[in-house]
mmCIF file with all atom_site columns, C-alpha atoms in Angstrom:
data_model
loop_
_atom_site.group_PDB
_atom_site.id
_atom_site.type_symbol
_atom_site.label_atom_id
_atom_site.label_alt_id
_atom_site.label_comp_id
_atom_site.label_asym_id
_atom_site.label_entity_id
_atom_site.label_seq_id
_atom_site.pdbx_PDB_ins_code
_atom_site.Cartn_x
_atom_site.Cartn_y
_atom_site.Cartn_z
_atom_site.occupancy
_atom_site.B_iso_or_equiv
_atom_site.pdbx_formal_charge
_atom_site.auth_seq_id
_atom_site.auth_comp_id
_atom_site.auth_asym_id
_atom_site.auth_atom_id
_atom_site.pdbx_PDB_model_num
ATOM 1   C CA . MET A 1 1   ? 120.716 111.778 156.556 1.00 0.00 ? 1   MET A CA 1
ATOM 2   C CA . SER A 1 2   ? 124.459 111.353 156.751 1.00 0.00 ? 2   SER A CA 1
ATOM 3   C CA . ALA A 1 3   ? 126.202 109.752 159.714 1.00 0.00 ? 3   ALA A CA 1
ATOM 4   C CA . THR A 1 4   ? 127.461 113.156 160.854 1.00 0.00 ? 4   THR A CA 1
ATOM 5   C CA . SER A 1 5   ? 124.159 115.029 160.619 1.00 0.00 ? 5   SER A CA 1
ATOM 6   C CA . SER A 1 6   ? 121.622 115.316 163.378 1.00 0.00 ? 6   SER A CA 1
ATOM 7   C CA . PRO A 1 7   ? 117.840 115.771 163.322 1.00 0.00 ? 7   PRO A CA 1
ATOM 8   C CA . CYS A 1 8   ? 118.593 119.071 165.082 1.00 0.00 ? 8   CYS A CA 1
ATOM 9   C CA . GLN A 1 9   ? 120.153 120.442 161.891 1.00 0.00 ? 9   GLN A CA 1
ATOM 10  C CA . SER A 1 10  ? 116.763 120.349 160.199 1.00 0.00 ? 10  SER A CA 1
ATOM 11  C CA . CYS A 1 11  ? 114.619 121.220 163.218 1.00 0.00 ? 11  CYS A CA 1
ATOM 12  C CA . GLY A 1 12  ? 115.365 124.260 165.398 1.00 0.00 ? 12  GLY A CA 1
ATOM 13  C CA . ALA A 1 13  ? 112.088 123.916 167.303 1.00 0.00 ? 13  ALA A CA 1
ATOM 14  C CA . CYS A 1 14  ? 113.759 124.249 170.716 1.00 0.00 ? 14  CYS A CA 1
ATOM 15  C CA . CYS A 1 15  ? 115.319 127.550 169.605 1.00 0.00 ? 15  CYS A CA 1
ATOM 16  C CA . ALA A 1 16  ? 111.900 128.825 168.562 1.00 0.00 ? 16  ALA A CA 1
ATOM 17  C CA . SER A 1 17  ? 109.823 127.767 171.541 1.00 0.00 ? 17  SER A CA 1
ATOM 18  C CA . LEU A 1 18  ? 111.885 127.583 174.757 1.00 0.00 ? 18  LEU A CA 1
ATOM 19  C CA . ARG A 1 19  ? 113.365 130.260 176.998 1.00 0.00 ? 19  ARG A CA 1
ATOM 20  C CA . VAL A 1 20  ? 117.130 130.083 177.401 1.00 0.00 ? 20  VAL A CA 1
ATOM 21  C CA . ASP A 1 21  ? 118.284 131.443 180.763 1.00 0.00 ? 21  ASP A CA 1
ATOM 22  C CA . PHE A 1 22  ? 121.828 131.123 182.097 1.00 0.00 ? 22  PHE A CA 1
ATOM 23  C CA . HIS A 1 23  ? 124.417 132.670 184.391 1.00 0.00 ? 23  HIS A CA 1
ATOM 24  C CA . PRO A 1 24  ? 126.309 135.752 183.136 1.00 0.00 ? 24  PRO A CA 1
ATOM 25  C CA . ALA A 1 25  ? 129.609 133.884 183.676 1.00 0.00 ? 25  ALA A CA 1
ATOM 26  C CA . GLU A 1 26  ? 128.845 132.169 180.345 1.00 0.00 ? 26  GLU A CA 1
ATOM 27  C CA . LEU A 1 27  ? 128.931 135.495 178.488 1.00 0.00 ? 27  LEU A CA 1
ATOM 28  C CA . ALA A 1 28  ? 131.872 136.332 176.233 1.00 0.00 ? 28  ALA A CA 1
ATOM 29  C CA . GLY A 1 29  ? 134.926 136.748 178.428 1.00 0.00 ? 29  GLY A CA 1
ATOM 30  C CA . GLY A 1 30  ? 133.179 135.122 181.396 1.00 0.00 ? 30  GLY A CA 1
ATOM 31  C CA . ALA A 1 31  ? 134.836 132.609 183.695 1.00 0.00 ? 31  ALA A CA 1
ATOM 32  C CA . PHE A 1 32  ? 132.616 129.739 182.508 1.00 0.00 ? 32  PHE A CA 1
ATOM 33  C CA . ALA A 1 33  ? 132.248 130.603 178.817 1.00 0.00 ? 33  ALA A CA 1
ATOM 34  C CA . TRP A 1 34  ? 132.802 127.929 176.186 1.00 0.00 ? 34  TRP A CA 1
ATOM 35  C CA . GLY A 1 35  ? 134.653 129.045 173.094 1.00 0.00 ? 35  GLY A CA 1
ATOM 36  C CA . GLU A 1 36  ? 134.180 132.773 172.798 1.00 0.00 ? 36  GLU A CA 1
ATOM 37  C CA . GLY A 1 37  ? 131.061 132.682 174.979 1.00 0.00 ? 37  GLY A CA 1
ATOM 38  C CA . VAL A 1 38  ? 127.694 134.290 174.351 1.00 0.00 ? 38  VAL A CA 1
ATOM 39  C CA . PRO A 1 39  ? 127.920 137.879 173.056 1.00 0.00 ? 39  PRO A CA 1
ATOM 40  C CA . LEU A 1 40  ? 126.353 140.299 175.534 1.00 0.00 ? 40  LEU A CA 1
ATOM 41  C CA . ALA A 1 41  ? 124.355 141.932 172.713 1.00 0.00 ? 41  ALA A CA 1
ATOM 42  C CA . MET A 1 42  ? 122.511 138.619 172.188 1.00 0.00 ? 42  MET A CA 1
ATOM 43  C CA . THR A 1 43  ? 121.162 138.597 175.738 1.00 0.00 ? 43  THR A CA 1
ATOM 44  C CA . VAL A 1 44  ? 118.629 140.338 177.937 1.00 0.00 ? 44  VAL A CA 1
ATOM 45  C CA . PRO A 1 45  ? 119.561 140.844 181.612 1.00 0.00 ? 45  PRO A CA 1
ATOM 46  C CA . LEU A 1 46  ? 117.036 139.409 184.076 1.00 0.00 ? 46  LEU A CA 1
ATOM 47  C CA . THR A 1 47  ? 118.786 139.599 187.449 1.00 0.00 ? 47  THR A CA 1
ATOM 48  C CA . PRO A 1 48  ? 122.425 140.003 188.518 1.00 0.00 ? 48  PRO A CA 1
ATOM 49  C CA . ALA A 1 49  ? 122.716 136.197 188.338 1.00 0.00 ? 49  ALA A CA 1
ATOM 50  C CA . LEU A 1 50  ? 120.621 135.468 185.240 1.00 0.00 ? 50  LEU A CA 1
ATOM 51  C CA . VAL A 1 51  ? 120.510 136.480 181.577 1.00 0.00 ? 51  VAL A CA 1
ATOM 52  C CA . ARG A 1 52  ? 118.282 135.231 178.744 1.00 0.00 ? 52  ARG A CA 1
ATOM 53  C CA . MET A 1 53  ? 119.016 134.729 175.071 1.00 0.00 ? 53  MET A CA 1
ATOM 54  C CA . ARG A 1 54  ? 117.366 137.588 173.167 1.00 0.00 ? 54  ARG A CA 1
ATOM 55  C CA . GLY A 1 55  ? 114.296 136.432 171.272 1.00 0.00 ? 55  GLY A CA 1
ATOM 56  C CA . THR A 1 56  ? 113.530 133.511 173.582 1.00 0.00 ? 56  THR A CA 1
ATOM 57  C CA . ASP A 1 57  ? 111.576 135.852 175.854 1.00 0.00 ? 57  ASP A CA 1
ATOM 58  C CA . ALA A 1 58  ? 109.025 136.589 173.123 1.00 0.00 ? 58  ALA A CA 1
ATOM 59  C CA . THR A 1 59  ? 105.714 134.772 172.778 1.00 0.00 ? 59  THR A CA 1
ATOM 60  C CA . GLY A 1 60  ? 103.925 133.090 169.908 1.00 0.00 ? 60  GLY A CA 1
ATOM 61  C CA . GLU A 1 61  ? 105.436 133.212 166.434 1.00 0.00 ? 61  GLU A CA 1
ATOM 62  C CA . ALA A 1 62  ? 107.861 135.935 167.548 1.00 0.00 ? 62  ALA A CA 1
ATOM 63  C CA . THR A 1 63  ? 109.727 133.427 169.749 1.00 0.00 ? 63  THR A CA 1
ATOM 64  C CA . ARG A 1 64  ? 113.056 132.736 168.102 1.00 0.00 ? 64  ARG A CA 1
ATOM 65  C CA . CYS A 1 65  ? 116.555 132.789 169.548 1.00 0.00 ? 65  CYS A CA 1
ATOM 66  C CA . VAL A 1 66  ? 118.622 135.592 168.040 1.00 0.00 ? 66  VAL A CA 1
ATOM 67  C CA . ALA A 1 67  ? 121.437 133.096 167.337 1.00 0.00 ? 67  ALA A CA 1
ATOM 68  C CA . LEU A 1 68  ? 119.223 130.751 165.284 1.00 0.00 ? 68  LEU A CA 1
ATOM 69  C CA . GLN A 1 69  ? 119.943 130.829 161.558 1.00 0.00 ? 69  GLN A CA 1
ATOM 70  C CA . GLY A 1 70  ? 117.874 129.195 158.831 1.00 0.00 ? 70  GLY A CA 1
ATOM 71  C CA . GLU A 1 71  ? 114.321 127.949 158.485 1.00 0.00 ? 71  GLU A CA 1
ATOM 72  C CA . ILE A 1 72  ? 112.617 125.939 161.237 1.00 0.00 ? 72  ILE A CA 1
ATOM 73  C CA . GLY A 1 73  ? 111.925 122.371 160.116 1.00 0.00 ? 73  GLY A CA 1
ATOM 74  C CA . VAL A 1 74  ? 114.098 122.710 156.998 1.00 0.00 ? 74  VAL A CA 1
ATOM 75  C CA . ALA A 1 75  ? 117.719 123.610 157.756 1.00 0.00 ? 75  ALA A CA 1
ATOM 76  C CA . VAL A 1 76  ? 118.998 125.477 160.814 1.00 0.00 ? 76  VAL A CA 1
ATOM 77  C CA . ALA A 1 77  ? 122.224 126.275 162.609 1.00 0.00 ? 77  ALA A CA 1
ATOM 78  C CA . CYS A 1 78  ? 123.319 128.126 165.725 1.00 0.00 ? 78  CYS A CA 1
ATOM 79  C CA . GLY A 1 79  ? 125.297 131.250 164.930 1.00 0.00 ? 79  GLY A CA 1
ATOM 80  C CA . ILE A 1 80  ? 127.238 130.859 168.189 1.00 0.00 ? 80  ILE A CA 1
ATOM 81  C CA . TYR A 1 81  ? 127.350 127.051 168.342 1.00 0.00 ? 81  TYR A CA 1
ATOM 82  C CA . HIS A 1 82  ? 130.830 126.765 169.882 1.00 0.00 ? 82  HIS A CA 1
ATOM 83  C CA . GLY A 1 83  ? 130.051 129.470 172.454 1.00 0.00 ? 83  GLY A CA 1
ATOM 84  C CA . ARG A 1 84  ? 126.409 128.528 173.133 1.00 0.00 ? 84  ARG A CA 1
ATOM 85  C CA . PRO A 1 85  ? 125.212 128.564 176.766 1.00 0.00 ? 85  PRO A CA 1
ATOM 86  C CA . SER A 1 86  ? 124.781 125.538 179.015 1.00 0.00 ? 86  SER A CA 1
ATOM 87  C CA . PRO A 1 87  ? 120.995 125.082 178.541 1.00 0.00 ? 87  PRO A CA 1
ATOM 88  C CA . CYS A 1 88  ? 121.616 124.650 174.805 1.00 0.00 ? 88  CYS A CA 1
ATOM 89  C CA . ARG A 1 89  ? 124.496 122.248 175.418 1.00 0.00 ? 89  ARG A CA 1
ATOM 90  C CA . GLU A 1 90  ? 122.361 120.119 177.744 1.00 0.00 ? 90  GLU A CA 1
ATOM 91  C CA . PHE A 1 91  ? 119.331 119.898 175.446 1.00 0.00 ? 91  PHE A CA 1
ATOM 92  C CA . ASP A 1 92  ? 119.101 117.025 172.951 1.00 0.00 ? 92  ASP A CA 1
ATOM 93  C CA . ILE A 1 93  ? 116.540 114.831 171.211 1.00 0.00 ? 93  ILE A CA 1
ATOM 94  C CA . GLU A 1 94  ? 116.256 112.620 174.311 1.00 0.00 ? 94  GLU A CA 1
ATOM 95  C CA . HIS A 1 95  ? 114.948 115.552 176.378 1.00 0.00 ? 95  HIS A CA 1
ATOM 96  C CA . PRO A 1 96  ? 111.177 115.292 176.971 1.00 0.00 ? 96  PRO A CA 1
ATOM 97  C CA . ALA A 1 97  ? 110.733 118.925 175.878 1.00 0.00 ? 97  ALA A CA 1
ATOM 98  C CA . CYS A 1 98  ? 112.106 118.123 172.408 1.00 0.00 ? 98  CYS A CA 1
ATOM 99  C CA . ASN A 1 99  ? 108.853 116.681 171.073 1.00 0.00 ? 99  ASN A CA 1
ATOM 100 C CA . ARG A 1 100 ? 106.823 119.360 172.871 1.00 0.00 ? 100 ARG A CA 1
ATOM 101 C CA . ALA A 1 101 ? 108.870 122.029 171.078 1.00 0.00 ? 101 ALA A CA 1
ATOM 102 C CA . ARG A 1 102 ? 108.463 120.198 167.760 1.00 0.00 ? 102 ARG A CA 1
ATOM 103 C CA . ARG A 1 103 ? 104.685 119.986 168.279 1.00 0.00 ? 103 ARG A CA 1
ATOM 104 C CA . TYR A 1 104 ? 104.574 123.726 169.133 1.00 0.00 ? 104 TYR A CA 1
ATOM 105 C CA . CYS A 1 105 ? 106.325 124.464 165.815 1.00 0.00 ? 105 CYS A CA 1
ATOM 106 C CA . GLY A 1 106 ? 104.059 122.130 163.827 1.00 0.00 ? 106 GLY A CA 1
ATOM 107 C CA . LEU A 1 107 ? 106.681 119.424 163.301 1.00 0.00 ? 107 LEU A CA 1
ATOM 108 C CA . PRO A 1 108 ? 106.104 115.669 163.745 1.00 0.00 ? 108 PRO A CA 1
ATOM 109 C CA . PRO A 1 109 ? 107.581 113.968 166.806 1.00 0.00 ? 109 PRO A CA 1
ATOM 110 C CA . LEU A 1 110 ? 110.926 112.184 166.720 1.00 0.00 ? 110 LEU A CA 1
ATOM 111 C CA . ALA A 1 111 ? 110.739 108.525 167.691 1.00 0.00 ? 111 ALA A CA 1
ATOM 112 C CA . ALA A 1 112 ? 114.014 108.842 169.648 1.00 0.00 ? 112 ALA A CA 1
ATOM 113 C CA . ALA A 1 113 ? 112.860 111.866 171.674 1.00 0.00 ? 113 ALA A CA 1
ATOM 114 C CA . GLY A 1 114 ? 111.725 111.423 175.269 1.00 0.00 ? 114 GLY A CA 1
ATOM 115 C CA . ALA A 1 115 ? 108.065 111.137 176.225 1.00 0.00 ? 115 ALA A CA 1
#
């Protein structure tokens, strides 16, 4: 692994096992959007104050964020990386849910991930 790569670039388990809910202000054109923000078409409205990334509301093997590109456990990327919502920005290999997501997807745990 090169110094600039991350275990996340070959994982994608969080994008295929966790729900991603956030405030609509992070949508494209929203007051709190990073980069271009999250395209509205990639979300499902839940309440006036909450949207969810499309695909993360599914269950079982169908769970997969619409923005996830590539093959889980091999090579993945986020199609909206620079505009991704806050839950995705806050999640990393130190988060306790990282190894739970990896286990759910049949991947071995990362030693650096939280308990």
